[in-house]
Amino acid sequence: MLIASMNQKSFPNILVVMTQPDVANQVTTEKQSIVRISDQADQTIGYNFLAIDQLLPELQFNGVQALSVADVATLNQALEAAGFTPDLVADETPHIVVGYVQECVVHPDSDHMHVTQTQIAPDQTVQIVCGAANIAQGQKVIVATVGAVMPEGKIIWPSQLRGVQSDGMICAAREIGVEGAPAKGIMVLPDDWEVGQAVTADAVAALLK
């Protein structure tokens, strides 16, 4: 997993790269304008590239950055030159995709949540806890997979909801940025949408017209 972003107003010329969720106790190490953030077990959480214009000068806009394989290779070269392990892995897979709810059962510790087994690719099914009242087995739905960055900036990480593992989020249209979409309930997609295909706000908005 690799999430990269920039905020030129608050942190000019800094590329923030995350590979794992934040933890309370972090260790930071700076070498040659690169800060490595790790946990107490020395697992990399992410990096701050403090002079990104010297490495990837084209990254000058705010928000999430879509790094190519070549971009990540450049960052890994910089890490190695600074004495860090070049451990970044490019991630060009879409993270807002069509899912298929294969199974939907009542959450064992909630009167409104359900535990689903949701297919997010032809060869991948994940468990996702969903609180929407209209979730049901057999639906095609919008899934924000682990590593997705939502329009308001929220990052989807693996989580536990009332003690049950949840690896993603089944979304309402509004949650992926469709203005004017219903505030309640998930968006149910047409049956002919292919599991695993990328979902955009524009494509979903067209369905609602």
Short mmCIF file of C-alpha atoms in Angstrom, two decimals:
data_model
loop_
_atom_site.label_atom_id
_atom_site.label_comp_id
_atom_site.label_asym_id
_atom_site.label_seq_id
_atom_site.Cartn_x
_atom_site.Cartn_y
_atom_site.Cartn_z
CA MET A 1 0.00 0.00 0.00
CA LEU A 2 1.26 3.47 -0.86
CA ILE A 3 -0.56 6.75 -0.35
CA ALA A 4 1.15 10.00 -1.35
CA SER A 5 -0.09 13.55 -0.86
CA MET A 6 1.01 17.16 -0.79
CA ASN A 7 -0.27 20.27 0.99
CA GLN A 8 1.68 23.18 -0.45
CA LYS A 9 0.10 25.75 1.87
CA SER A 10 0.94 24.00 5.13
CA PHE A 11 4.02 21.99 4.07
CA PRO A 12 5.53 23.51 0.93
CA ASN A 13 7.67 21.24 -1.24
CA ILE A 14 7.06 18.15 0.93
CA LEU A 15 5.72 14.87 -0.37
CA VAL A 16 4.12 12.78 2.39
CA VAL A 17 4.11 9.04 1.70
CA MET A 18 2.20 6.59 3.91
CA THR A 19 2.50 2.81 3.80
CA GLN A 20 0.70 1.92 7.04
CA PRO A 21 -1.68 3.61 9.50
CA ASP A 22 -0.26 6.04 12.05
CA VAL A 23 0.61 4.71 15.49
CA ALA A 24 0.87 6.55 18.80
CA ASN A 25 4.56 5.92 19.40
CA GLN A 26 6.58 6.82 16.32
CA VAL A 27 10.29 6.98 15.59
CA THR A 28 11.61 9.52 13.09
CA THR A 29 14.97 9.41 11.34
CA GLU A 30 16.18 12.13 8.98
CA LYS A 31 18.84 11.69 6.32
CA GLN A 32 19.51 13.90 3.30
CA SER A 33 16.14 15.69 3.29
CA ILE A 34 14.17 12.49 3.81
CA VAL A 35 12.40 11.68 7.08
CA ARG A 36 11.52 8.05 7.75
CA ILE A 37 8.65 7.40 10.16
CA SER A 38 8.56 3.96 11.77
CA ASP A 39 6.93 2.18 14.69
CA GLN A 40 8.60 0.75 17.78
CA ALA A 41 9.24 -2.51 15.90
CA ASP A 42 11.09 -0.58 13.15
CA GLN A 43 8.34 -1.16 10.57
CA THR A 44 8.10 1.70 8.08
CA ILE A 45 4.95 3.81 8.43
CA GLY A 46 5.95 6.32 5.79
CA TYR A 47 8.36 8.98 4.59
CA ASN A 48 8.44 12.76 4.23
CA PHE A 49 10.46 13.86 1.21
CA LEU A 50 11.41 17.39 2.24
CA ALA A 51 12.67 18.65 -1.12
CA ILE A 52 10.45 16.84 -3.59
CA ASP A 53 11.09 19.38 -6.35
CA GLN A 54 14.60 17.95 -6.63
CA LEU A 55 13.23 14.45 -7.25
CA LEU A 56 9.80 14.84 -8.88
CA PRO A 57 9.41 18.51 -9.89
CA GLU A 58 6.10 17.81 -11.63
CA LEU A 59 4.40 17.16 -8.28
CA GLN A 60 3.39 20.70 -7.48
CA PHE A 61 -0.36 20.47 -6.85
CA ASN A 62 -2.25 19.85 -3.62
CA GLY A 63 -3.97 16.64 -2.69
CA VAL A 64 -3.41 12.97 -3.37
CA GLN A 65 -0.62 12.24 -5.83
CA ALA A 66 -0.94 9.35 -8.29
CA LEU A 67 2.62 8.05 -8.38
CA SER A 68 3.67 5.96 -11.36
CA VAL A 69 6.02 3.00 -11.21
CA ALA A 70 8.77 5.31 -12.50
CA ASP A 71 7.99 7.90 -9.78
CA VAL A 72 8.26 5.27 -7.05
CA ALA A 73 11.51 4.00 -8.54
CA THR A 74 12.89 7.55 -8.29
CA LEU A 75 11.85 7.76 -4.63
CA ASN A 76 13.44 4.38 -3.90
CA GLN A 77 16.69 5.54 -5.51
CA ALA A 78 16.66 8.58 -3.23
CA LEU A 79 15.99 6.39 -0.19
CA GLU A 80 18.90 4.11 -1.06
CA ALA A 81 21.22 7.07 -1.70
CA ALA A 82 20.32 8.45 1.74
CA GLY A 83 21.05 5.15 3.46
CA PHE A 84 17.47 3.92 3.89
CA THR A 85 16.07 0.63 2.65
CA PRO A 86 14.28 1.26 -0.68
CA ASP A 87 11.04 -0.35 0.46
CA LEU A 88 8.34 1.58 -1.40
CA VAL A 89 6.11 -0.45 -3.71
CA ALA A 90 4.12 1.23 -6.47
CA ASP A 91 0.34 0.88 -6.27
CA GLU A 92 -1.51 1.73 -9.48
CA THR A 93 -4.63 -0.33 -8.74
CA PRO A 94 -7.95 1.53 -8.40
CA HIS A 95 -9.25 1.78 -4.84
CA ILE A 96 -12.87 2.79 -5.53
CA VAL A 97 -14.27 -0.23 -7.32
CA VAL A 98 -17.36 -2.30 -8.06
CA GLY A 99 -17.95 -4.98 -5.45
CA TYR A 100 -20.38 -7.88 -5.24
CA VAL A 101 -21.94 -8.80 -1.89
CA GLN A 102 -21.64 -12.58 -1.79
CA GLU A 103 -22.85 -12.92 1.79
CA CYS A 104 -24.54 -10.58 4.28
CA VAL A 105 -25.26 -11.55 7.87
CA VAL A 106 -26.27 -9.65 10.99
CA HIS A 107 -23.34 -8.34 13.06
CA PRO A 108 -23.04 -10.41 16.27
CA ASP A 109 -22.79 -7.29 18.46
CA SER A 110 -24.97 -4.72 16.70
CA ASP A 111 -28.65 -4.30 15.94
CA HIS A 112 -28.04 -2.34 12.73
CA MET A 113 -24.70 -3.41 11.24
CA HIS A 114 -24.10 -6.33 8.91
CA VAL A 115 -21.00 -8.36 8.15
CA THR A 116 -20.49 -8.96 4.45
CA GLN A 117 -18.21 -11.09 2.32
CA THR A 118 -17.71 -8.80 -0.66
CA GLN A 119 -15.90 -9.68 -3.86
CA ILE A 120 -13.72 -6.75 -5.00
CA ALA A 121 -11.83 -8.48 -7.82
CA PRO A 122 -12.27 -11.73 -9.74
CA ASP A 123 -9.85 -13.43 -7.34
CA GLN A 124 -10.34 -11.42 -4.13
CA THR A 125 -13.09 -11.37 -1.51
CA VAL A 126 -12.85 -9.34 1.69
CA GLN A 127 -14.90 -8.97 4.85
CA ILE A 128 -16.54 -5.57 5.22
CA VAL A 129 -18.80 -4.40 8.03
CA CYS A 130 -21.60 -2.14 6.76
CA GLY A 131 -24.10 -0.08 8.73
CA ALA A 132 -26.44 0.85 5.87
CA ALA A 133 -30.01 -0.36 6.22
CA ASN A 134 -30.31 -1.26 2.53
CA ILE A 135 -27.27 -3.58 2.31
CA ALA A 136 -28.20 -7.06 1.05
CA GLN A 137 -26.71 -10.19 -0.43
CA GLY A 138 -26.48 -10.23 -4.22
CA GLN A 139 -25.96 -6.50 -4.72
CA LYS A 140 -23.35 -4.78 -6.86
CA VAL A 141 -21.99 -1.94 -4.72
CA ILE A 142 -19.31 0.74 -4.55
CA VAL A 143 -16.36 -0.37 -2.43
CA ALA A 144 -13.56 1.80 -1.11
CA THR A 145 -10.80 -0.74 -0.63
CA VAL A 146 -7.95 -0.54 1.88
CA GLY A 147 -5.69 2.28 0.75
CA ALA A 148 -8.47 4.43 -0.71
CA VAL A 149 -8.42 8.15 0.01
CA MET A 150 -11.94 9.57 0.18
CA PRO A 151 -12.84 13.04 -1.17
CA GLU A 152 -12.81 14.58 2.33
CA GLY A 153 -9.33 13.12 3.00
CA LYS A 154 -10.27 10.06 5.06
CA ILE A 155 -8.02 7.07 4.40
CA ILE A 156 -9.52 3.58 4.43
CA TRP A 157 -7.44 1.26 6.62
CA PRO A 158 -8.21 -2.19 8.01
CA SER A 159 -10.29 -1.75 11.15
CA GLN A 160 -12.36 -3.48 13.80
CA LEU A 161 -16.03 -2.50 14.14
CA ARG A 162 -17.56 -3.80 17.35
CA GLY A 163 -14.91 -6.52 17.44
CA VAL A 164 -15.32 -7.67 13.82
CA GLN A 165 -12.61 -7.18 11.19
CA SER A 166 -13.52 -4.85 8.31
CA ASP A 167 -11.25 -4.42 5.29
CA GLY A 168 -12.86 -1.66 3.28
CA MET A 169 -16.03 0.42 3.12
CA ILE A 170 -19.22 -0.07 1.13
CA CYS A 171 -20.15 3.43 0.02
CA ALA A 172 -23.03 5.75 -0.59
CA ALA A 173 -22.75 7.82 -3.76
CA ARG A 174 -22.25 10.97 -1.70
CA GLU A 175 -19.24 9.42 0.04
CA ILE A 176 -17.34 9.23 -3.25
CA GLY A 177 -18.15 12.85 -4.12
CA VAL A 178 -21.46 12.68 -6.00
CA GLU A 179 -23.19 15.97 -5.19
CA GLY A 180 -26.91 15.84 -4.54
CA ALA A 181 -26.93 12.08 -4.00
CA PRO A 182 -29.14 10.60 -1.25
CA ALA A 183 -27.68 11.08 2.22
CA LYS A 184 -28.72 7.67 3.52
CA GLY A 185 -28.08 4.17 2.25
CA ILE A 186 -25.42 2.68 0.03
CA MET A 187 -25.49 3.04 -3.75
CA VAL A 188 -26.63 -0.16 -5.46
CA LEU A 189 -25.10 -0.48 -8.93
CA PRO A 190 -26.51 -2.11 -12.07
CA ASP A 191 -25.92 -5.84 -12.41
CA ASP A 192 -23.94 -5.40 -15.62
CA TRP A 193 -21.15 -3.42 -13.92
CA GLU A 194 -18.03 -5.59 -13.70
CA VAL A 195 -16.61 -6.54 -10.31
CA GLY A 196 -13.25 -4.84 -9.76
CA GLN A 197 -13.71 -2.07 -12.32
CA ALA A 198 -12.90 1.45 -11.17
CA VAL A 199 -15.85 3.61 -10.11
CA THR A 200 -15.85 7.37 -10.60
CA ALA A 201 -18.16 10.01 -9.17
CA ASP A 202 -19.07 11.12 -12.70
CA ALA A 203 -20.14 7.61 -13.74
CA VAL A 204 -22.32 7.23 -10.65
CA ALA A 205 -23.80 10.71 -11.06
CA ALA A 206 -24.86 9.73 -14.59
CA LEU A 207 -26.85 6.83 -13.14
CA LEU A 208 -28.75 9.17 -10.84
CA LYS A 209 -29.87 11.60 -13.55
#
